[in-house]
Short mmCIF file of C-alpha atoms in Angstrom, two decimals:
data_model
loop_
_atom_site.label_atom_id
_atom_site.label_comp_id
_atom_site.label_asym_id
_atom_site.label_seq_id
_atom_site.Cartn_x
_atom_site.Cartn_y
_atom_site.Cartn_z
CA UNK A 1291 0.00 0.00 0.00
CA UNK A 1292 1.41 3.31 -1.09
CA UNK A 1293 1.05 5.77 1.82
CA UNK A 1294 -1.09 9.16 0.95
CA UNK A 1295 -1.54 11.70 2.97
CA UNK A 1296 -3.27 15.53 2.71
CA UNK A 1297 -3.54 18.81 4.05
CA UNK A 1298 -6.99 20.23 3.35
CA UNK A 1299 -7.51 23.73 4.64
CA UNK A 1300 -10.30 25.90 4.19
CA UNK A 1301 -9.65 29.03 2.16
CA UNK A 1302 -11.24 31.34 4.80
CA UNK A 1303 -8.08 33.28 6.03
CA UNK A 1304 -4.37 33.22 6.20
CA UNK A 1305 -2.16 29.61 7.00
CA UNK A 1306 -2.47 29.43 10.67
CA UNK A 1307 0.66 28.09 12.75
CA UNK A 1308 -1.75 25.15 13.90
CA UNK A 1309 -2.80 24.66 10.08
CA UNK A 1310 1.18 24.93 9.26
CA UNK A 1311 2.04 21.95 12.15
CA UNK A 1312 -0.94 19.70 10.17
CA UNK A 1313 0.86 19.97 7.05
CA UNK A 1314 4.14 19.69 8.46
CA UNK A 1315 2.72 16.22 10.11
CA UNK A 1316 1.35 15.18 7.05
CA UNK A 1317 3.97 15.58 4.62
CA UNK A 1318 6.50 13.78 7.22
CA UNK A 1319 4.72 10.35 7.66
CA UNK A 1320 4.11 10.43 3.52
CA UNK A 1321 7.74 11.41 3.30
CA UNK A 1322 8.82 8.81 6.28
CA UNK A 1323 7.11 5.96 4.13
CA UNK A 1324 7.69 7.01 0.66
CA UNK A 1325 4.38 7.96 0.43
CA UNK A 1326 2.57 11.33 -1.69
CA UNK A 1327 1.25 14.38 0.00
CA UNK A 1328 -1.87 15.82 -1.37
CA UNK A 1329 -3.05 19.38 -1.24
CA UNK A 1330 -6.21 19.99 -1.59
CA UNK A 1331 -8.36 23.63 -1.01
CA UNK A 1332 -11.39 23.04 0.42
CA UNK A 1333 -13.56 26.19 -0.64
CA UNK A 1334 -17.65 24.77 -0.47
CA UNK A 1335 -18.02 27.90 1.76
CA UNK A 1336 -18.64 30.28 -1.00
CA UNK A 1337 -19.30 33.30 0.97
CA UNK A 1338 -16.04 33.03 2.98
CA UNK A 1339 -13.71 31.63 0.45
CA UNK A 1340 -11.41 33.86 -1.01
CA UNK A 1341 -8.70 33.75 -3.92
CA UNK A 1342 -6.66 36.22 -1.38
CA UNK A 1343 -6.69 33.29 1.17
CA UNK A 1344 -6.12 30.67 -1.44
CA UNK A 1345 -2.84 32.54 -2.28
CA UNK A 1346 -1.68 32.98 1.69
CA UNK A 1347 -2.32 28.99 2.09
CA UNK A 1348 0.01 28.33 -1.41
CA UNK A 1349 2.46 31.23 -0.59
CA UNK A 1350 2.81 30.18 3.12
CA UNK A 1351 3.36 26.10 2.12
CA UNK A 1352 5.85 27.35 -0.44
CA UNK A 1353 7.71 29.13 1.98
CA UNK A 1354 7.90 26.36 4.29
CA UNK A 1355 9.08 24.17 2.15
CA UNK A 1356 6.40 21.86 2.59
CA UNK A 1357 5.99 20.40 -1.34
CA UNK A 1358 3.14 18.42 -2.43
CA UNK A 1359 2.59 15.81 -4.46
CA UNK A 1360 -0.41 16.58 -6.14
CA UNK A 1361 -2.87 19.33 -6.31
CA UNK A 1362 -3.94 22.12 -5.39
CA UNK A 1363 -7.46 20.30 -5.81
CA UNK A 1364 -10.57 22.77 -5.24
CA UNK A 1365 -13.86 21.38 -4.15
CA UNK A 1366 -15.66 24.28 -5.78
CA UNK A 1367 -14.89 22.15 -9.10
CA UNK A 1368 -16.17 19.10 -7.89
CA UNK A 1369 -20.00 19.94 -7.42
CA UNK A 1370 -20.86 17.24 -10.01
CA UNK A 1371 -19.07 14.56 -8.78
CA UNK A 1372 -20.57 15.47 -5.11
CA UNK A 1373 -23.76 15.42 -6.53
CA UNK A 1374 -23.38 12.05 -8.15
CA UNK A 1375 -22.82 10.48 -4.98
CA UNK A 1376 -25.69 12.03 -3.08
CA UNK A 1377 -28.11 11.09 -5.64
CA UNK A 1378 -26.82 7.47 -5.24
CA UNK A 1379 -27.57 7.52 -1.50
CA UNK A 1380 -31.08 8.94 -2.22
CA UNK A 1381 -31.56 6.11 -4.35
CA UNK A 1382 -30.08 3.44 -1.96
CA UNK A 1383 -32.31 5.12 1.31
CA UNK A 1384 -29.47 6.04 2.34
CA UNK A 1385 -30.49 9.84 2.40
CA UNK A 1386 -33.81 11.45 2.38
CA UNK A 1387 -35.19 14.98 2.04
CA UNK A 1388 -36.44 16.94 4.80
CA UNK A 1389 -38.04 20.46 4.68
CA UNK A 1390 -37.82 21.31 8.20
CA UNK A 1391 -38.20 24.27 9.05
CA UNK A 1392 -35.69 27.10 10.94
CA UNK A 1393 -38.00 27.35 13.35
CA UNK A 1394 -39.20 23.63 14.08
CA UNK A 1395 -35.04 22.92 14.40
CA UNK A 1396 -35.14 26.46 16.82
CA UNK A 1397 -37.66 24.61 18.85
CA UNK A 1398 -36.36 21.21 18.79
CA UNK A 1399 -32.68 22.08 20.13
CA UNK A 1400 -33.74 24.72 22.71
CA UNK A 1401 -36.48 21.93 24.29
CA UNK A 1402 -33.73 19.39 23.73
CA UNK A 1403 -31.59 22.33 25.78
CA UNK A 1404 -33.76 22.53 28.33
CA UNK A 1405 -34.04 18.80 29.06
CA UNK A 1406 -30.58 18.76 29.30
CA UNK A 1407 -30.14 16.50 25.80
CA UNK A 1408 -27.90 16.16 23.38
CA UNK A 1409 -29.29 18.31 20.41
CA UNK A 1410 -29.77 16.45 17.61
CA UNK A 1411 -32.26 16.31 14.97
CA UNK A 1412 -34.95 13.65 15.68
CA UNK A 1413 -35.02 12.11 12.22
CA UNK A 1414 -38.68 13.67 11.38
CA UNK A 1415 -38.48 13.58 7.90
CA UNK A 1416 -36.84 10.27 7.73
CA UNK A 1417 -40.26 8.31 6.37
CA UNK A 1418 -41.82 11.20 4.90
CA UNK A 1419 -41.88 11.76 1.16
CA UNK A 1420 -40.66 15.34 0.42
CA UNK A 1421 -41.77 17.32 -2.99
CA UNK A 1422 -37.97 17.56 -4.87
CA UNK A 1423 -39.46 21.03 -6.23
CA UNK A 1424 -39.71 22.22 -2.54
CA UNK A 1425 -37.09 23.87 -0.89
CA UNK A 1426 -35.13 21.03 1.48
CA UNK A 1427 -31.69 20.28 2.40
CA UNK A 1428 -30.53 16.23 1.68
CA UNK A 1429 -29.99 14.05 5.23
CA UNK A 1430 -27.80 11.32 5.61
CA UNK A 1431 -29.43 8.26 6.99
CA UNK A 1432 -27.20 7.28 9.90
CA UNK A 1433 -27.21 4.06 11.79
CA UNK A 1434 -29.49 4.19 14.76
CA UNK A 1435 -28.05 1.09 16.23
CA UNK A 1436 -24.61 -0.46 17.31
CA UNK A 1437 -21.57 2.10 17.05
CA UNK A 1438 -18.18 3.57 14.92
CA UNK A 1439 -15.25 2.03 16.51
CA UNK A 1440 -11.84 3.14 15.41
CA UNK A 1441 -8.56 3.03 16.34
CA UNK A 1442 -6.80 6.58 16.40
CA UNK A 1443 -3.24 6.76 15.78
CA UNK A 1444 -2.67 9.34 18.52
CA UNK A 1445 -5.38 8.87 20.97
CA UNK A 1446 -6.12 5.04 20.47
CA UNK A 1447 -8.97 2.98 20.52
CA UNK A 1448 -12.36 5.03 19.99
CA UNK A 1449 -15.78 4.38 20.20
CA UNK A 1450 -19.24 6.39 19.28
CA UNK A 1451 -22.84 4.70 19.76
CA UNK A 1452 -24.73 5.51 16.48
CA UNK A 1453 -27.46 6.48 18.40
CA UNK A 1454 -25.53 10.05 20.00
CA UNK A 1455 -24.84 11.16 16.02
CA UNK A 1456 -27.96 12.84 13.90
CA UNK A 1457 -28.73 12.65 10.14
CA UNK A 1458 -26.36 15.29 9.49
CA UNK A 1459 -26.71 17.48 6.29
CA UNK A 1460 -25.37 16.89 2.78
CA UNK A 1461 -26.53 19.29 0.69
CA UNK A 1462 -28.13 22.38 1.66
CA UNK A 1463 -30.87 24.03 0.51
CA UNK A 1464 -28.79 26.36 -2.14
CA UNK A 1465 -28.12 23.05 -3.46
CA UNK A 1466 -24.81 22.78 -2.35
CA UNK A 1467 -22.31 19.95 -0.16
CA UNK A 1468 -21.32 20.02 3.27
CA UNK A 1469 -18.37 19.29 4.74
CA UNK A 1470 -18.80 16.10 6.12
CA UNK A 1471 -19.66 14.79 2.41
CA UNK A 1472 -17.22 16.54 0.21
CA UNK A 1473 -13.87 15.14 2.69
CA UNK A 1474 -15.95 11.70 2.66
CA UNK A 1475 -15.81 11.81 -1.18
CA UNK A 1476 -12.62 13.60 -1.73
CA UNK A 1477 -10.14 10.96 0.45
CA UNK A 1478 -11.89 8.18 -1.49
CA UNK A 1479 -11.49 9.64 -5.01
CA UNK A 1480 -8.24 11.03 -3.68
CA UNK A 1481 -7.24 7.39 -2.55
CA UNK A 1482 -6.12 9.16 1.15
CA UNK A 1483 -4.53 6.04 3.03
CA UNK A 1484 -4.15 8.67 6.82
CA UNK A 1485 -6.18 11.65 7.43
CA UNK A 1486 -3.65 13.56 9.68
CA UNK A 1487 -5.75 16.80 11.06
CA UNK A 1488 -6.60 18.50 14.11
CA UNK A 1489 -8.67 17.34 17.24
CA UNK A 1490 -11.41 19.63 16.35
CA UNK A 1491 -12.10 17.23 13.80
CA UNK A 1492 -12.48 14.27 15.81
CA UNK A 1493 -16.12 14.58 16.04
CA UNK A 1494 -16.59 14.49 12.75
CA UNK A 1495 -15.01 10.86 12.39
CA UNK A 1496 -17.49 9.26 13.14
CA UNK A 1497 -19.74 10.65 10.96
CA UNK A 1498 -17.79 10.35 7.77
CA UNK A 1499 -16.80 6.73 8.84
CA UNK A 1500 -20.51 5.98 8.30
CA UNK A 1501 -21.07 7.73 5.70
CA UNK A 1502 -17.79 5.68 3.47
CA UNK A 1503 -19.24 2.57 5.10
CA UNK A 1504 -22.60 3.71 3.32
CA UNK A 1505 -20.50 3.90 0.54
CA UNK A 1506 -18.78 0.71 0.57
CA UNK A 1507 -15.32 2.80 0.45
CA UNK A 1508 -12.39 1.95 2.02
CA UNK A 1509 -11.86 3.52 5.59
CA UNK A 1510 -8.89 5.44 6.17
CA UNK A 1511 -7.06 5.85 8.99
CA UNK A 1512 -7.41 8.37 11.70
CA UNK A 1513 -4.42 10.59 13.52
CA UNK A 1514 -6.03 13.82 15.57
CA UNK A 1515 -3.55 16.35 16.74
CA UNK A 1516 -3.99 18.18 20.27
CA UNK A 1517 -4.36 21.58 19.71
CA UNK A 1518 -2.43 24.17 20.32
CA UNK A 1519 -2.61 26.18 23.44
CA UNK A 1520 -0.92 29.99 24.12
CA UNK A 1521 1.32 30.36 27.04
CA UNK A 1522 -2.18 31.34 29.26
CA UNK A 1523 -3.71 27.68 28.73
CA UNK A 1524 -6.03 29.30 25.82
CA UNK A 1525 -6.22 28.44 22.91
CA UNK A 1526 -3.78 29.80 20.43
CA UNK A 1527 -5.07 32.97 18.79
CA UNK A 1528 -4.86 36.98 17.63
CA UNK A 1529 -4.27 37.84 20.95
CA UNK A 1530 -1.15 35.60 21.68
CA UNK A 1531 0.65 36.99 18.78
CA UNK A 1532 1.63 36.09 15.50
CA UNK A 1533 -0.36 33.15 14.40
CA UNK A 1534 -0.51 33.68 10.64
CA UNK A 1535 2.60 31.63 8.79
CA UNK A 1536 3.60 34.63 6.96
CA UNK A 1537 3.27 37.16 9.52
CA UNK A 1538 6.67 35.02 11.02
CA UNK A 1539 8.26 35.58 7.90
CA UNK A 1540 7.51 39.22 7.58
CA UNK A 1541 8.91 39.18 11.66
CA UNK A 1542 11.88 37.86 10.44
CA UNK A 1543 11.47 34.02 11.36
CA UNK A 1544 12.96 31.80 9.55
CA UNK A 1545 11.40 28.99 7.74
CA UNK A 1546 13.09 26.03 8.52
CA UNK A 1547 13.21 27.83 12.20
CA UNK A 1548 9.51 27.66 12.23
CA UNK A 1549 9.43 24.05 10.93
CA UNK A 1550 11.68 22.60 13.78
CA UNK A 1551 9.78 24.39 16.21
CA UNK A 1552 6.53 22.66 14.94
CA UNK A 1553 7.49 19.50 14.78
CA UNK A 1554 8.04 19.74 18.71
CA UNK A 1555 4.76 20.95 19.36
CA UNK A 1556 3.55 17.66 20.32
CA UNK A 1557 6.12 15.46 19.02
CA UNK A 1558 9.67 14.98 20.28
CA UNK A 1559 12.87 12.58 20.06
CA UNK A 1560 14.52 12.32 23.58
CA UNK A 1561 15.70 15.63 24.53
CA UNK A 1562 16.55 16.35 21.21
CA UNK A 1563 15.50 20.23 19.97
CA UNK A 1564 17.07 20.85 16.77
CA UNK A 1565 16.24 18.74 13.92
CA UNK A 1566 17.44 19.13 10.29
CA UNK A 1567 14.34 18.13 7.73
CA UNK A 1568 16.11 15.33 6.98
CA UNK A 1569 16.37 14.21 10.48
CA UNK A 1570 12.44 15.22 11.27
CA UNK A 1571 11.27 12.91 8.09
CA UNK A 1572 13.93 10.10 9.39
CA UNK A 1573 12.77 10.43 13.44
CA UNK A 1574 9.27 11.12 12.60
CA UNK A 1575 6.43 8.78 14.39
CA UNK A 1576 2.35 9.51 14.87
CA UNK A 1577 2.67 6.87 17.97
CA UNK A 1578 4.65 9.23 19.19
CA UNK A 1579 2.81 12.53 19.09
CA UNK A 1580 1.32 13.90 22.41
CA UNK A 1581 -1.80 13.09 23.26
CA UNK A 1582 -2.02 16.02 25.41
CA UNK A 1583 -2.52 19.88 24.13
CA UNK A 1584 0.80 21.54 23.62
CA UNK A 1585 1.57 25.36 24.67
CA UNK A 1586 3.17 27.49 22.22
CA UNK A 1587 6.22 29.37 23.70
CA UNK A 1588 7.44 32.34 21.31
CA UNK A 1589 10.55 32.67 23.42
CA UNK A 1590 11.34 29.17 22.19
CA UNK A 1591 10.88 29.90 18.74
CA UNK A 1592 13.10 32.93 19.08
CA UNK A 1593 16.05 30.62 20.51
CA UNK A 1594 15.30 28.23 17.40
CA UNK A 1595 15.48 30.90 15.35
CA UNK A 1596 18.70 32.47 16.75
CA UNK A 1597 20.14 28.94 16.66
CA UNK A 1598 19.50 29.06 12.65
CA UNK A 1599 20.40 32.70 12.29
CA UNK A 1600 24.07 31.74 13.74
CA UNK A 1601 24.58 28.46 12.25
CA UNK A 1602 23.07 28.74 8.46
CA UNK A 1603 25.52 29.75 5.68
CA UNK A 1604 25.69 33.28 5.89
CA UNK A 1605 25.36 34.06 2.50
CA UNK A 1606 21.77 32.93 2.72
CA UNK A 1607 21.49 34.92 5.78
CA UNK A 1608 21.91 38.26 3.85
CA UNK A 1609 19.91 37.19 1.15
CA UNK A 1610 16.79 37.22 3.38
CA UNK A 1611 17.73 40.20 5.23
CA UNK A 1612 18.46 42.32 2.48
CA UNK A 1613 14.16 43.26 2.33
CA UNK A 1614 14.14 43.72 6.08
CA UNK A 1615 16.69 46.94 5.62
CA UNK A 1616 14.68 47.37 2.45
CA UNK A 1617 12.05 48.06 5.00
CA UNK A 1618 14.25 50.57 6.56
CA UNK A 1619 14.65 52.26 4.05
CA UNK A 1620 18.18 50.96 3.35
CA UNK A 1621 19.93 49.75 0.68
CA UNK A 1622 22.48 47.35 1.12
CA UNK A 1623 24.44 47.66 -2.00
CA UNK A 1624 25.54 51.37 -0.80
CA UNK A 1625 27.33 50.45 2.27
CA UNK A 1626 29.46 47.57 3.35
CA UNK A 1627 29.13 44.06 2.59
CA UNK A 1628 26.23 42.49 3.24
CA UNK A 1629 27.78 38.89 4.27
CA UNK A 1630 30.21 40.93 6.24
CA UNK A 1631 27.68 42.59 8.25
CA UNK A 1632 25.65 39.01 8.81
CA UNK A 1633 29.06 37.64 10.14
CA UNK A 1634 29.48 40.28 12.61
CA UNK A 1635 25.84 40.96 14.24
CA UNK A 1636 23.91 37.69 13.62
CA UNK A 1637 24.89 36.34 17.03
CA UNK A 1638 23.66 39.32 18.46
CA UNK A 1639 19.65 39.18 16.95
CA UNK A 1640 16.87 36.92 17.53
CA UNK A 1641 15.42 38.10 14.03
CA UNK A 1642 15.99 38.80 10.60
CA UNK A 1643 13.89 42.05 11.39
CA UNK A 1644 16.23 43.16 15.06
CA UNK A 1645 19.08 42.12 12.82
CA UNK A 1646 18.12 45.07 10.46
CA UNK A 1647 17.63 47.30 12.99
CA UNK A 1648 20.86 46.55 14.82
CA UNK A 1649 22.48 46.68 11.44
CA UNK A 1650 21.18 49.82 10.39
CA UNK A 1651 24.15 51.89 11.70
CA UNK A 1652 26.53 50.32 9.04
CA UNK A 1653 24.47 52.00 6.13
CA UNK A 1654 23.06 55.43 7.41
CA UNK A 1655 24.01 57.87 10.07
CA UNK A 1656 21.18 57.42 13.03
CA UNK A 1657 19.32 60.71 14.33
CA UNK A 1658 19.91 60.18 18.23
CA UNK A 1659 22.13 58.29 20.51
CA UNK A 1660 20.65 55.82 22.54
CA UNK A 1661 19.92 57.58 26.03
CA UNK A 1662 21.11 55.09 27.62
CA UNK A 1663 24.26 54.38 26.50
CA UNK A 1664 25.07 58.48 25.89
CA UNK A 1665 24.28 59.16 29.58
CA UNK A 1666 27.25 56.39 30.79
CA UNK A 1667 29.61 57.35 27.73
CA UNK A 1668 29.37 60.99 26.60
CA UNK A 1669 30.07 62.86 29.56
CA UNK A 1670 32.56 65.90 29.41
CA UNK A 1671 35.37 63.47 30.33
CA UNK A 1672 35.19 61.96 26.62
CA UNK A 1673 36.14 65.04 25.04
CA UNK A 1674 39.45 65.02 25.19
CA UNK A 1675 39.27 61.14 23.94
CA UNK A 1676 36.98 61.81 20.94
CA UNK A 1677 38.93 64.68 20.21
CA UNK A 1678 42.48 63.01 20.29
CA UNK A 1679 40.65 59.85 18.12
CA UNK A 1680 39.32 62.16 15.54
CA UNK A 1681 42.23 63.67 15.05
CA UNK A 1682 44.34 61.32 14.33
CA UNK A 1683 41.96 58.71 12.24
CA UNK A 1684 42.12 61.68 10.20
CA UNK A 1685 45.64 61.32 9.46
CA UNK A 1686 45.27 57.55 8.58
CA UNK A 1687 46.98 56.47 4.79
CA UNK A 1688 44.57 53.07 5.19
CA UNK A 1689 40.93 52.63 6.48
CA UNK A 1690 42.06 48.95 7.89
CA UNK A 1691 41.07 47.58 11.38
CA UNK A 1692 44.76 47.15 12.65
CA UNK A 1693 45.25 50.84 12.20
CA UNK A 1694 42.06 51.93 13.67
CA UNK A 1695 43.17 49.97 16.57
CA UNK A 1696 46.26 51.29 16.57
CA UNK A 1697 45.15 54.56 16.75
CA UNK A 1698 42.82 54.08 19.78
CA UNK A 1699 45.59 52.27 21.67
CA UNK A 1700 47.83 54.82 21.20
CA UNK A 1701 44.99 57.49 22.67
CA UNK A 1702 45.04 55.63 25.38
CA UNK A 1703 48.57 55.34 26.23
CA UNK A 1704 48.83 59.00 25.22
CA UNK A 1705 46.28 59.89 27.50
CA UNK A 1706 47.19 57.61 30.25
CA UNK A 1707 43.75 56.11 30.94
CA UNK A 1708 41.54 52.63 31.02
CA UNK A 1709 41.06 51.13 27.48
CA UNK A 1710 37.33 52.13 28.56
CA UNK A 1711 37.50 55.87 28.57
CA UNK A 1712 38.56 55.73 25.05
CA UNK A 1713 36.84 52.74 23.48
CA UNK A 1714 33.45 53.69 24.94
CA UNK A 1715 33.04 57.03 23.90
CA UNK A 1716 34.10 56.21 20.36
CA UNK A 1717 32.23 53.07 20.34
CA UNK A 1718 29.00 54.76 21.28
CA UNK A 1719 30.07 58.27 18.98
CA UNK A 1720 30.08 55.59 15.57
CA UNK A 1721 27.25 52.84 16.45
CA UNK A 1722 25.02 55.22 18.31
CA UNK A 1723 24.71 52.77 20.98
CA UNK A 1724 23.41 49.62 19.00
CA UNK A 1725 24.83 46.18 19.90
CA UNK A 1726 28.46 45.96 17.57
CA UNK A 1727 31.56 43.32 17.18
CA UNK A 1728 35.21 44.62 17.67
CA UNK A 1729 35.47 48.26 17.62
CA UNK A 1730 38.17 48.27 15.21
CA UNK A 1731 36.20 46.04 13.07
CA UNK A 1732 33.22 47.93 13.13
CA UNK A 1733 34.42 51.27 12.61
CA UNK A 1734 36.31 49.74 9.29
CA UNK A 1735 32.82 48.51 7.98
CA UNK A 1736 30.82 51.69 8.60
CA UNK A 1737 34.01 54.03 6.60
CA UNK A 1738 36.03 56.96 7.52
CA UNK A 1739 34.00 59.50 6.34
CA UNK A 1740 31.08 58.09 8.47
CA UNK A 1741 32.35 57.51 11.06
CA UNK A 1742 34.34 60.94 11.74
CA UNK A 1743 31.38 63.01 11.16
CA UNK A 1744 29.50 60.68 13.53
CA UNK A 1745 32.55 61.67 16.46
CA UNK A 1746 31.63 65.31 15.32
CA UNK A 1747 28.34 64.95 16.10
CA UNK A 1748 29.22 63.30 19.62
CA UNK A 1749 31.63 65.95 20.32
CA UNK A 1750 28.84 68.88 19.43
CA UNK A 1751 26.18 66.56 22.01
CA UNK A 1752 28.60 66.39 24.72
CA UNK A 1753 28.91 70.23 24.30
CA UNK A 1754 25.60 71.29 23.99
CA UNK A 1755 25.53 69.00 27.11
CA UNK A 1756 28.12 71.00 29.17
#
């Protein structure tokens, strides 16, 4: 048996981090067995389906890396073949019509309510004979005796008596297919082996089991993911932060960052927490996912991240940063070297996007120091430093590191004082007080001409100052 999995999300918003973990799931265990991965859009809701959303779901899997097999396949263009199979059931009994009413179903749950039931409907159209011409929605006939038994690959063995589920809805009244019917037919056609999906589905197993059995189709099997909980026990949402794929990327996330921290959501390999794609689809297990919710931690992510951010070829690093100083306004090519500027902050930033802004300083002169740092290093005692620094960087044949260094050494021994009361002044004078590698180093990237009209302007505060 060839293994074939699928992602199916709903075209209704952007690629949500719990969506992202699904697919990540999904294309492992088809990947772990040398299976296919299936994408397919599932759009029946016409009034909240959007193209905009259909693009953020492709755009967000493509950024992840996450590759499928086959698709994107869009319900929307399978109406026919839906419709095909519902007429078959009406044919078999296996569906009826029913014309009940808002109202009667209004009445029905809240007395249900009130007697402390389960509402469900109560099957009153199940023997009547309903005029097609009418307006009426199509029922599934479900088993009112015995039960669904199935054995989850997560959460093991369950079981459902027949008699808690209703005749669920197949078609609406507009004339088109729910949800329940369009997945039934769609892993069938689609010859899905594992339906890997969240544990907000896992009501709805049942259901579709009965509905393929009705169908003589083959039975897939099961895997429900816990779902994902913010740091407060909630679930994950708006208000935790970021929860839209591509709002990480546009934070400065990586993607393979992202991925690694997925896969642990729920899954994990001894105390194992960085895993190379190869490793994840090598390691990978469902008997070994968490039965129990897990709680997303963005200060995890961000160590992840940093982890990547040091360790990934640094080339690659300023490729993706070059749009985050885009988004400052910057442009990389007038400055100095991009790769050289990754080498020498990246341990220093979380993000792609505090990487720009800690970066900044190389490229363009910055409007004020940072208060913090001017109040401990531009005091009137720096004068004399700056002064003696400017002057004689000035005078330098070479704009090379060893010089620069040279020069501030030799202020210091000329002026008799801790390696501090020099450095720190002129440190804070050419960076503006924004994290920085070796002095000499830095003050070779940024230029002469930068960075002696950026002691100027240090000078001129400490004097205004005074």
């Amino acid at each position: 048996m060839t293994v074939r999995t699928r992602f199916a999300p709903s075209p209704t918003g952007y690629l949500h981090v719990g969506g992202a973990r699904t697919a990540l799931f999904s294309w492992l265990y088809a990947r772990k067995h040398g299976g296919r991965f299936v994408l397919r859009i599932e759009d029946t809701d016409l009034e909240r389906s959007t193209q905009e959303s259909v693009n953020a779901i492709l755009e967000g899997m493509t950024w992840l890396g996450l590759e499928y097999d086959e698709g994107p396949f869009y319900q929307t263009h399978r109406f026919d073949r839906y419709n095909e199979v519902i007429e078959q059931l009406l044919e078999k009994g296996l569906a009826y019509r029913c014309d009940c009413s808002k109202e009667r179903l209004d009445a029905l749950r809240e007395e249900q309510m009130k007697r402390k039931l389960k509402p469900r409907y109560d099957g009153h159209c199940r023997q009547r004979e309903i005029d097609p011409s009418r307006p009426h929605v199509i029922r599934f006939r479900n088993p009112v005796s015995g039960a669904v038994v199935f054995d989850d690959l997560v959460r093991g063995r369950i079981r459902v008596a027949n008699e808690e589920l209703d005749d669920l809805i197949i078609r609406r009244s507009d004339g088109s297919p729910t949800y329940n019917l369009t997945v039934v037919v769609d892993d069938a056609d689609m010859n899905i082996t594992h339906v890997i999906r969240g544990d907000d589905h896992i009501n709805n197993t049942p259901r579709q089991i009965n509905l393929l059995q009705a169908l003589n189709l083959p039975v897939p099997q099961y895997a429900h993911l816990p779902m994902i909980l913010g740091d407060d026990g909630a679930r994950l949402s708006k208000r935790h932060g970021a929860v839209s794929v591509m709002q990480y990327r546009e934070e400065g996330f990586l993607p393979e960052a992202l991925l690694n921290y997925l896969v642990r959501l729920g899954w994990s390999h001894g105390d194992q927490e960085i895993f190379s794609l190869d490793e994840m689809v090598q390691l990978f297990e469902l008997d070994e996912v968490n039965k129990a919710p897990s709680a997303f931690n963005t200060d995890k992510l961000l160590w992840i991240n940093q982890h990547y951010l040091k360790s990934d070829d640094p080339g690659r690093i300023a490729h993706l940063l070059s749009p985050h100083l885009g988004k400052l306004d910057i442009d990389p090519a007038q400055g100095p070297d991009l790769v050289a500027v990754v080498e020498a902050q990246r341990e220093r930033a979380s993000t792609l996007a505090e990487l720009a802004q800690i970066s900044a300083f190389y490229y363009r002169d910055f409007e004020n120091f940072d208060q913090k740092a001017a109040k401990k290093a531009l005091k009137t005692g720096a004068l004399e430093p700056l002064a003696l620094v400017r002057a004689r960087l000035a005078e330098l044949p070479d704009w090379i590191r060893e010089d620069i260094h040279a020069v501030i050494a030799g202020a210091v021994e000329t002026l008799g004082v801790g390696f501090g009361k020099v450095a720190m002044p002129v440190r804070v004078a050419v960076t503006g007080g924004a994290p920085s590698p070796d002095l000499d180093l830095t003050m070779e990237m940024i230029g002469r001409e930068a960075c002696l009209r950026r002691i100027d302007k240090a000078i001129d505060y400490i004097q205004k100052l005074s």
